[in-house]
Amino acid sequence: MKPILLLSLVLGCALPLTVNGTSLRALPADTVPGHTHLVRRLVQTMCAQLADPKSGPARNMTPAEATQYAQQLYARAVSSHSTAYQQQLNAADKAGISPDAAVQRVAKDAQAALWRNCAASVGLFSQLAQTQQIKQVLAGRLLDIGAAERRVLQPVARAVCQQLAAADKQLAISQRPLREQDVLVEGSIRKSLAAQRPQLETFYSTAQLSNQDYIREIIVKVMLLVVGPEGCGQYVVPPAADE
């Protein structure tokens, strides 16, 4: 039930601390002039469509339907800003960036900015998290964690699962507001990391553990273990549509 946290694993982005539908976070500086502005406009258009009851996603879409809806949502946004989009591709070409790379970068950055900043996108991302493609990506990223690092982080993941199990007994996590679920999971990970600090220091340097960007990378790895086969994905991964 944690679409924001879960999608951060797929996108490889830092975990968001706040989500809202009106103000966008500062995006990275443009490598191609106009890129950030285009992404911002695309996100604003998509978020408005998601928030509109007439154009928003249905509640019980299958993973395939959610994927198709997301593709159409993005295509409509690009069509709405076709002139700016083509100008961005032309500027990227002049900067020596291939058309395919430019198209992929705009799409990826727009997707990342959407889940970071648009509260109305939570339901869609929750449904997208059920797709086999995303599950395969998660499995692949889990394999990227080396054996030594896994031995250090596995106790952290187990502690997180214990905390989530206890919280679920008090009030079913699936019945809590989505934002509360995200805060609960990230808070449990940070608490467990702090408790396991001596063990972490046997693998990570002091500089790494003092760097918040690196800590976020560690949080993502713990999340991968939590949703993995030895974890407690029932508290994190959305249930299938037919469950």
mmCIF file with all atom_site columns, C-alpha atoms in Angstrom, residues 23-195:
data_model
loop_
_atom_site.group_PDB
_atom_site.id
_atom_site.type_symbol
_atom_site.label_atom_id
_atom_site.label_alt_id
_atom_site.label_comp_id
_atom_site.label_asym_id
_atom_site.label_entity_id
_atom_site.label_seq_id
_atom_site.pdbx_PDB_ins_code
_atom_site.Cartn_x
_atom_site.Cartn_y
_atom_site.Cartn_z
_atom_site.occupancy
_atom_site.B_iso_or_equiv
_atom_site.pdbx_formal_charge
_atom_site.auth_seq_id
_atom_site.auth_comp_id
_atom_site.auth_asym_id
_atom_site.auth_atom_id
_atom_site.pdbx_PDB_model_num
ATOM 1   C CA . SER A 1 23  ? 3.716   23.295  -5.537  1.00 0.00 ? 23  SER A CA 1
ATOM 2   C CA . LEU A 1 24  ? 6.491   21.412  -7.316  1.00 0.00 ? 24  LEU A CA 1
ATOM 3   C CA . ARG A 1 25  ? 9.848   20.729  -5.764  1.00 0.00 ? 25  ARG A CA 1
ATOM 4   C CA . ALA A 1 26  ? 12.928  22.268  -7.295  1.00 0.00 ? 26  ALA A CA 1
ATOM 5   C CA . LEU A 1 27  ? 14.080  20.005  -10.110 1.00 0.00 ? 27  LEU A CA 1
ATOM 6   C CA . PRO A 1 28  ? 17.736  19.455  -11.071 1.00 0.00 ? 28  PRO A CA 1
ATOM 7   C CA . ALA A 1 29  ? 19.372  22.186  -13.103 1.00 0.00 ? 29  ALA A CA 1
ATOM 8   C CA . ASP A 1 30  ? 18.762  21.917  -16.833 1.00 0.00 ? 30  ASP A CA 1
ATOM 9   C CA . THR A 1 31  ? 21.330  20.091  -18.905 1.00 0.00 ? 31  THR A CA 1
ATOM 10  C CA . VAL A 1 32  ? 19.259  21.241  -21.888 1.00 0.00 ? 32  VAL A CA 1
ATOM 11  C CA . PRO A 1 33  ? 17.617  24.676  -21.567 1.00 0.00 ? 33  PRO A CA 1
ATOM 12  C CA . GLY A 1 34  ? 13.872  24.405  -21.058 1.00 0.00 ? 34  GLY A CA 1
ATOM 13  C CA . HIS A 1 35  ? 13.859  20.809  -19.798 1.00 0.00 ? 35  HIS A CA 1
ATOM 14  C CA . THR A 1 36  ? 12.788  21.627  -16.235 1.00 0.00 ? 36  THR A CA 1
ATOM 15  C CA . HIS A 1 37  ? 10.091  24.030  -17.400 1.00 0.00 ? 37  HIS A CA 1
ATOM 16  C CA . LEU A 1 38  ? 8.665   21.435  -19.796 1.00 0.00 ? 38  LEU A CA 1
ATOM 17  C CA . VAL A 1 39  ? 8.620   18.746  -17.097 1.00 0.00 ? 39  VAL A CA 1
ATOM 18  C CA . ARG A 1 40  ? 6.860   21.123  -14.727 1.00 0.00 ? 40  ARG A CA 1
ATOM 19  C CA . ARG A 1 41  ? 4.162   21.895  -17.312 1.00 0.00 ? 41  ARG A CA 1
ATOM 20  C CA . LEU A 1 42  ? 3.655   18.217  -18.130 1.00 0.00 ? 42  LEU A CA 1
ATOM 21  C CA . VAL A 1 43  ? 3.261   17.356  -14.449 1.00 0.00 ? 43  VAL A CA 1
ATOM 22  C CA . GLN A 1 44  ? 0.804   20.173  -13.831 1.00 0.00 ? 44  GLN A CA 1
ATOM 23  C CA . THR A 1 45  ? -1.305  18.989  -16.769 1.00 0.00 ? 45  THR A CA 1
ATOM 24  C CA . MET A 1 46  ? -1.251  15.342  -15.702 1.00 0.00 ? 46  MET A CA 1
ATOM 25  C CA . CYS A 1 47  ? -1.998  16.180  -12.080 1.00 0.00 ? 47  CYS A CA 1
ATOM 26  C CA . ALA A 1 48  ? -4.999  18.282  -13.089 1.00 0.00 ? 48  ALA A CA 1
ATOM 27  C CA . GLN A 1 49  ? -6.362  15.392  -15.164 1.00 0.00 ? 49  GLN A CA 1
ATOM 28  C CA . LEU A 1 50  ? -5.813  12.929  -12.317 1.00 0.00 ? 50  LEU A CA 1
ATOM 29  C CA . ALA A 1 51  ? -7.668  15.186  -9.885  1.00 0.00 ? 51  ALA A CA 1
ATOM 30  C CA . ASP A 1 52  ? -10.631 15.643  -12.238 1.00 0.00 ? 52  ASP A CA 1
ATOM 31  C CA . PRO A 1 53  ? -13.352 13.031  -11.546 1.00 0.00 ? 53  PRO A CA 1
ATOM 32  C CA . LYS A 1 54  ? -14.191 13.003  -15.262 1.00 0.00 ? 54  LYS A CA 1
ATOM 33  C CA . SER A 1 55  ? -10.669 12.151  -16.439 1.00 0.00 ? 55  SER A CA 1
ATOM 34  C CA . GLY A 1 56  ? -9.137  10.537  -13.352 1.00 0.00 ? 56  GLY A CA 1
ATOM 35  C CA . PRO A 1 57  ? -8.373  6.806   -13.150 1.00 0.00 ? 57  PRO A CA 1
ATOM 36  C CA . ALA A 1 58  ? -11.008 4.257   -12.200 1.00 0.00 ? 58  ALA A CA 1
ATOM 37  C CA . ARG A 1 59  ? -10.639 2.814   -8.712  1.00 0.00 ? 59  ARG A CA 1
ATOM 38  C CA . ASN A 1 60  ? -10.435 -0.859  -9.650  1.00 0.00 ? 60  ASN A CA 1
ATOM 39  C CA . MET A 1 61  ? -8.326  -0.941  -12.802 1.00 0.00 ? 61  MET A CA 1
ATOM 40  C CA . THR A 1 62  ? -6.326  -4.052  -13.582 1.00 0.00 ? 62  THR A CA 1
ATOM 41  C CA . PRO A 1 63  ? -2.533  -3.618  -13.871 1.00 0.00 ? 63  PRO A CA 1
ATOM 42  C CA . ALA A 1 64  ? -2.868  -3.675  -17.671 1.00 0.00 ? 64  ALA A CA 1
ATOM 43  C CA . GLU A 1 65  ? -5.581  -1.019  -17.582 1.00 0.00 ? 65  GLU A CA 1
ATOM 44  C CA . ALA A 1 66  ? -3.504  1.126   -15.212 1.00 0.00 ? 66  ALA A CA 1
ATOM 45  C CA . THR A 1 67  ? -0.520  0.907   -17.556 1.00 0.00 ? 67  THR A CA 1
ATOM 46  C CA . GLN A 1 68  ? -2.647  1.882   -20.552 1.00 0.00 ? 68  GLN A CA 1
ATOM 47  C CA . TYR A 1 69  ? -4.207  4.769   -18.628 1.00 0.00 ? 69  TYR A CA 1
ATOM 48  C CA . ALA A 1 70  ? -0.771  6.058   -17.554 1.00 0.00 ? 70  ALA A CA 1
ATOM 49  C CA . GLN A 1 71  ? 0.486   5.938   -21.136 1.00 0.00 ? 71  GLN A CA 1
ATOM 50  C CA . GLN A 1 72  ? -2.566  7.817   -22.390 1.00 0.00 ? 72  GLN A CA 1
ATOM 51  C CA . LEU A 1 73  ? -2.291  10.350  -19.556 1.00 0.00 ? 73  LEU A CA 1
ATOM 52  C CA . TYR A 1 74  ? 1.290   11.158  -20.536 1.00 0.00 ? 74  TYR A CA 1
ATOM 53  C CA . ALA A 1 75  ? 0.479   11.223  -24.253 1.00 0.00 ? 75  ALA A CA 1
ATOM 54  C CA . ARG A 1 76  ? -2.313  13.738  -23.657 1.00 0.00 ? 76  ARG A CA 1
ATOM 55  C CA . ALA A 1 77  ? 0.012   15.947  -21.623 1.00 0.00 ? 77  ALA A CA 1
ATOM 56  C CA . VAL A 1 78  ? 2.661   15.865  -24.355 1.00 0.00 ? 78  VAL A CA 1
ATOM 57  C CA . SER A 1 79  ? 0.021   16.689  -26.959 1.00 0.00 ? 79  SER A CA 1
ATOM 58  C CA . SER A 1 80  ? -1.099  19.671  -24.867 1.00 0.00 ? 80  SER A CA 1
ATOM 59  C CA . HIS A 1 81  ? 2.459   21.012  -24.905 1.00 0.00 ? 81  HIS A CA 1
ATOM 60  C CA . SER A 1 82  ? 3.533   19.699  -28.306 1.00 0.00 ? 82  SER A CA 1
ATOM 61  C CA . THR A 1 83  ? 5.331   22.879  -29.374 1.00 0.00 ? 83  THR A CA 1
ATOM 62  C CA . ALA A 1 84  ? 7.428   23.086  -26.204 1.00 0.00 ? 84  ALA A CA 1
ATOM 63  C CA . TYR A 1 85  ? 8.051   19.334  -26.375 1.00 0.00 ? 85  TYR A CA 1
ATOM 64  C CA . GLN A 1 86  ? 9.361   19.503  -29.937 1.00 0.00 ? 86  GLN A CA 1
ATOM 65  C CA . GLN A 1 87  ? 11.496  22.521  -29.056 1.00 0.00 ? 87  GLN A CA 1
ATOM 66  C CA . GLN A 1 88  ? 13.027  20.511  -26.219 1.00 0.00 ? 88  GLN A CA 1
ATOM 67  C CA . LEU A 1 89  ? 13.859  17.618  -28.555 1.00 0.00 ? 89  LEU A CA 1
ATOM 68  C CA . ASN A 1 90  ? 15.430  20.056  -31.018 1.00 0.00 ? 90  ASN A CA 1
ATOM 69  C CA . ALA A 1 91  ? 17.492  21.659  -28.248 1.00 0.00 ? 91  ALA A CA 1
ATOM 70  C CA . ALA A 1 92  ? 18.615  18.236  -27.042 1.00 0.00 ? 92  ALA A CA 1
ATOM 71  C CA . ASP A 1 93  ? 19.667  17.306  -30.575 1.00 0.00 ? 93  ASP A CA 1
ATOM 72  C CA . LYS A 1 94  ? 21.794  20.459  -30.811 1.00 0.00 ? 94  LYS A CA 1
ATOM 73  C CA . ALA A 1 95  ? 23.376  19.508  -27.481 1.00 0.00 ? 95  ALA A CA 1
ATOM 74  C CA . GLY A 1 96  ? 24.387  16.139  -28.919 1.00 0.00 ? 96  GLY A CA 1
ATOM 75  C CA . ILE A 1 97  ? 21.696  14.115  -27.132 1.00 0.00 ? 97  ILE A CA 1
ATOM 76  C CA . SER A 1 98  ? 19.983  11.445  -29.223 1.00 0.00 ? 98  SER A CA 1
ATOM 77  C CA . PRO A 1 99  ? 16.212  11.741  -29.782 1.00 0.00 ? 99  PRO A CA 1
ATOM 78  C CA . ASP A 1 100 ? 15.574  8.468   -27.919 1.00 0.00 ? 100 ASP A CA 1
ATOM 79  C CA . ALA A 1 101 ? 17.616  9.603   -24.924 1.00 0.00 ? 101 ALA A CA 1
ATOM 80  C CA . ALA A 1 102 ? 15.860  12.981  -24.855 1.00 0.00 ? 102 ALA A CA 1
ATOM 81  C CA . VAL A 1 103 ? 12.405  11.388  -25.038 1.00 0.00 ? 103 VAL A CA 1
ATOM 82  C CA . GLN A 1 104 ? 13.248  8.926   -22.268 1.00 0.00 ? 104 GLN A CA 1
ATOM 83  C CA . ARG A 1 105 ? 14.680  11.613  -19.999 1.00 0.00 ? 105 ARG A CA 1
ATOM 84  C CA . VAL A 1 106 ? 11.611  13.841  -20.278 1.00 0.00 ? 106 VAL A CA 1
ATOM 85  C CA . ALA A 1 107 ? 9.316   10.870  -19.602 1.00 0.00 ? 107 ALA A CA 1
ATOM 86  C CA . LYS A 1 108 ? 11.334  9.615   -16.632 1.00 0.00 ? 108 LYS A CA 1
ATOM 87  C CA . ASP A 1 109 ? 11.680  13.041  -15.030 1.00 0.00 ? 109 ASP A CA 1
ATOM 88  C CA . ALA A 1 110 ? 7.984   13.768  -15.545 1.00 0.00 ? 110 ALA A CA 1
ATOM 89  C CA . GLN A 1 111 ? 7.045   10.460  -13.931 1.00 0.00 ? 111 GLN A CA 1
ATOM 90  C CA . ALA A 1 112 ? 9.361   11.061  -10.977 1.00 0.00 ? 112 ALA A CA 1
ATOM 91  C CA . ALA A 1 113 ? 8.076   14.610  -10.471 1.00 0.00 ? 113 ALA A CA 1
ATOM 92  C CA . LEU A 1 114 ? 4.479   13.411  -10.706 1.00 0.00 ? 114 LEU A CA 1
ATOM 93  C CA . TRP A 1 115 ? 4.717   10.935  -7.843  1.00 0.00 ? 115 TRP A CA 1
ATOM 94  C CA . ARG A 1 116 ? 6.764   13.367  -5.767  1.00 0.00 ? 116 ARG A CA 1
ATOM 95  C CA . ASN A 1 117 ? 4.422   16.292  -6.099  1.00 0.00 ? 117 ASN A CA 1
ATOM 96  C CA . CYS A 1 118 ? 0.910   15.230  -7.102  1.00 0.00 ? 118 CYS A CA 1
ATOM 97  C CA . ALA A 1 119 ? -1.248  13.756  -4.358  1.00 0.00 ? 119 ALA A CA 1
ATOM 98  C CA . ALA A 1 120 ? -3.851  12.805  -6.960  1.00 0.00 ? 120 ALA A CA 1
ATOM 99  C CA . SER A 1 121 ? -1.364  10.351  -8.513  1.00 0.00 ? 121 SER A CA 1
ATOM 100 C CA . VAL A 1 122 ? -1.206  8.081   -5.455  1.00 0.00 ? 122 VAL A CA 1
ATOM 101 C CA . GLY A 1 123 ? -4.038  5.796   -6.576  1.00 0.00 ? 123 GLY A CA 1
ATOM 102 C CA . LEU A 1 124 ? -2.594  5.358   -10.061 1.00 0.00 ? 124 LEU A CA 1
ATOM 103 C CA . PHE A 1 125 ? 0.892   4.541   -8.791  1.00 0.00 ? 125 PHE A CA 1
ATOM 104 C CA . SER A 1 126 ? -0.599  2.073   -6.319  1.00 0.00 ? 126 SER A CA 1
ATOM 105 C CA . GLN A 1 127 ? -2.197  0.240   -9.243  1.00 0.00 ? 127 GLN A CA 1
ATOM 106 C CA . LEU A 1 128 ? 0.958   0.470   -11.367 1.00 0.00 ? 128 LEU A CA 1
ATOM 107 C CA . ALA A 1 129 ? 2.923   -1.130  -8.531  1.00 0.00 ? 129 ALA A CA 1
ATOM 108 C CA . GLN A 1 130 ? 1.004   -4.353  -9.214  1.00 0.00 ? 130 GLN A CA 1
ATOM 109 C CA . THR A 1 131 ? 2.364   -4.746  -12.747 1.00 0.00 ? 131 THR A CA 1
ATOM 110 C CA . GLN A 1 132 ? 4.685   -7.617  -13.535 1.00 0.00 ? 132 GLN A CA 1
ATOM 111 C CA . GLN A 1 133 ? 7.206   -5.243  -15.120 1.00 0.00 ? 133 GLN A CA 1
ATOM 112 C CA . ILE A 1 134 ? 7.667   -3.301  -11.891 1.00 0.00 ? 134 ILE A CA 1
ATOM 113 C CA . LYS A 1 135 ? 7.865   -6.508  -9.870  1.00 0.00 ? 135 LYS A CA 1
ATOM 114 C CA . GLN A 1 136 ? 10.652  -7.675  -12.187 1.00 0.00 ? 136 GLN A CA 1
ATOM 115 C CA . VAL A 1 137 ? 12.501  -4.383  -11.736 1.00 0.00 ? 137 VAL A CA 1
ATOM 116 C CA . LEU A 1 138 ? 12.257  -4.739  -7.958  1.00 0.00 ? 138 LEU A CA 1
ATOM 117 C CA . ALA A 1 139 ? 13.584  -8.293  -8.146  1.00 0.00 ? 139 ALA A CA 1
ATOM 118 C CA . GLY A 1 140 ? 16.480  -7.139  -10.316 1.00 0.00 ? 140 GLY A CA 1
ATOM 119 C CA . ARG A 1 141 ? 17.402  -4.328  -7.949  1.00 0.00 ? 141 ARG A CA 1
ATOM 120 C CA . LEU A 1 142 ? 17.295  -6.737  -5.018  1.00 0.00 ? 142 LEU A CA 1
ATOM 121 C CA . LEU A 1 143 ? 19.957  -8.837  -6.739  1.00 0.00 ? 143 LEU A CA 1
ATOM 122 C CA . ASP A 1 144 ? 22.168  -5.736  -6.972  1.00 0.00 ? 144 ASP A CA 1
ATOM 123 C CA . ILE A 1 145 ? 22.674  -5.747  -3.194  1.00 0.00 ? 145 ILE A CA 1
ATOM 124 C CA . GLY A 1 146 ? 25.895  -7.639  -2.496  1.00 0.00 ? 146 GLY A CA 1
ATOM 125 C CA . ALA A 1 147 ? 26.094  -10.503 0.001   1.00 0.00 ? 147 ALA A CA 1
ATOM 126 C CA . ALA A 1 148 ? 28.154  -8.564  2.574   1.00 0.00 ? 148 ALA A CA 1
ATOM 127 C CA . GLU A 1 149 ? 25.855  -5.541  2.487   1.00 0.00 ? 149 GLU A CA 1
ATOM 128 C CA . ARG A 1 150 ? 22.806  -7.779  2.622   1.00 0.00 ? 150 ARG A CA 1
ATOM 129 C CA . ARG A 1 151 ? 24.091  -9.398  5.833   1.00 0.00 ? 151 ARG A CA 1
ATOM 130 C CA . VAL A 1 152 ? 24.318  -5.952  7.429   1.00 0.00 ? 152 VAL A CA 1
ATOM 131 C CA . LEU A 1 153 ? 20.921  -4.739  6.218   1.00 0.00 ? 153 LEU A CA 1
ATOM 132 C CA . GLN A 1 154 ? 18.882  -7.922  6.689   1.00 0.00 ? 154 GLN A CA 1
ATOM 133 C CA . PRO A 1 155 ? 18.596  -7.432  10.490  1.00 0.00 ? 155 PRO A CA 1
ATOM 134 C CA . VAL A 1 156 ? 17.367  -3.900  9.809   1.00 0.00 ? 156 VAL A CA 1
ATOM 135 C CA . ALA A 1 157 ? 14.703  -5.228  7.444   1.00 0.00 ? 157 ALA A CA 1
ATOM 136 C CA . ARG A 1 158 ? 13.631  -7.833  10.014  1.00 0.00 ? 158 ARG A CA 1
ATOM 137 C CA . ALA A 1 159 ? 13.302  -5.137  12.682  1.00 0.00 ? 159 ALA A CA 1
ATOM 138 C CA . VAL A 1 160 ? 11.195  -3.055  10.292  1.00 0.00 ? 160 VAL A CA 1
ATOM 139 C CA . CYS A 1 161 ? 8.901   -6.013  9.654   1.00 0.00 ? 161 CYS A CA 1
ATOM 140 C CA . GLN A 1 162 ? 8.498   -6.550  13.405  1.00 0.00 ? 162 GLN A CA 1
ATOM 141 C CA . GLN A 1 163 ? 7.506   -2.910  13.857  1.00 0.00 ? 163 GLN A CA 1
ATOM 142 C CA . LEU A 1 164 ? 5.055   -3.066  10.962  1.00 0.00 ? 164 LEU A CA 1
ATOM 143 C CA . ALA A 1 165 ? 3.512   -6.275  12.303  1.00 0.00 ? 165 ALA A CA 1
ATOM 144 C CA . ALA A 1 166 ? 3.010   -4.631  15.702  1.00 0.00 ? 166 ALA A CA 1
ATOM 145 C CA . ALA A 1 167 ? 1.509   -1.530  14.106  1.00 0.00 ? 167 ALA A CA 1
ATOM 146 C CA . ASP A 1 168 ? -0.782  -3.665  11.968  1.00 0.00 ? 168 ASP A CA 1
ATOM 147 C CA . LYS A 1 169 ? -2.185  -5.353  15.082  1.00 0.00 ? 169 LYS A CA 1
ATOM 148 C CA . GLN A 1 170 ? -3.109  -1.970  16.536  1.00 0.00 ? 170 GLN A CA 1
ATOM 149 C CA . LEU A 1 171 ? -4.801  -0.815  13.330  1.00 0.00 ? 171 LEU A CA 1
ATOM 150 C CA . ALA A 1 172 ? -4.587  -2.574  9.969   1.00 0.00 ? 172 ALA A CA 1
ATOM 151 C CA . ILE A 1 173 ? -2.003  -0.716  7.905   1.00 0.00 ? 173 ILE A CA 1
ATOM 152 C CA . SER A 1 174 ? -4.093  -1.209  4.772   1.00 0.00 ? 174 SER A CA 1
ATOM 153 C CA . GLN A 1 175 ? -6.921  0.742   6.412   1.00 0.00 ? 175 GLN A CA 1
ATOM 154 C CA . ARG A 1 176 ? -4.792  3.799   7.185   1.00 0.00 ? 176 ARG A CA 1
ATOM 155 C CA . PRO A 1 177 ? -4.507  6.870   4.950   1.00 0.00 ? 177 PRO A CA 1
ATOM 156 C CA . LEU A 1 178 ? -1.845  6.371   2.272   1.00 0.00 ? 178 LEU A CA 1
ATOM 157 C CA . ARG A 1 179 ? 0.314   9.204   3.562   1.00 0.00 ? 179 ARG A CA 1
ATOM 158 C CA . GLU A 1 180 ? 0.198   7.753   7.079   1.00 0.00 ? 180 GLU A CA 1
ATOM 159 C CA . GLN A 1 181 ? 1.299   4.404   5.675   1.00 0.00 ? 181 GLN A CA 1
ATOM 160 C CA . ASP A 1 182 ? 4.312   5.981   3.976   1.00 0.00 ? 182 ASP A CA 1
ATOM 161 C CA . VAL A 1 183 ? 5.303   7.884   7.126   1.00 0.00 ? 183 VAL A CA 1
ATOM 162 C CA . LEU A 1 184 ? 4.988   4.692   9.175   1.00 0.00 ? 184 LEU A CA 1
ATOM 163 C CA . VAL A 1 185 ? 7.213   2.660   6.859   1.00 0.00 ? 185 VAL A CA 1
ATOM 164 C CA . GLU A 1 186 ? 9.922   5.290   6.433   1.00 0.00 ? 186 GLU A CA 1
ATOM 165 C CA . GLY A 1 187 ? 9.863   6.035   10.167  1.00 0.00 ? 187 GLY A CA 1
ATOM 166 C CA . SER A 1 188 ? 10.274  2.337   10.967  1.00 0.00 ? 188 SER A CA 1
ATOM 167 C CA . ILE A 1 189 ? 13.250  2.091   8.610   1.00 0.00 ? 189 ILE A CA 1
ATOM 168 C CA . ARG A 1 190 ? 14.977  5.151   10.076  1.00 0.00 ? 190 ARG A CA 1
ATOM 169 C CA . LYS A 1 191 ? 14.363  3.924   13.635  1.00 0.00 ? 191 LYS A CA 1
ATOM 170 C CA . SER A 1 192 ? 15.784  0.500   12.812  1.00 0.00 ? 192 SER A CA 1
ATOM 171 C CA . LEU A 1 193 ? 18.823  2.004   11.083  1.00 0.00 ? 193 LEU A CA 1
ATOM 172 C CA . ALA A 1 194 ? 19.553  4.105   14.170  1.00 0.00 ? 194 ALA A CA 1
ATOM 173 C CA . ALA A 1 195 ? 19.251  1.057   16.430  1.00 0.00 ? 195 ALA A CA 1
#
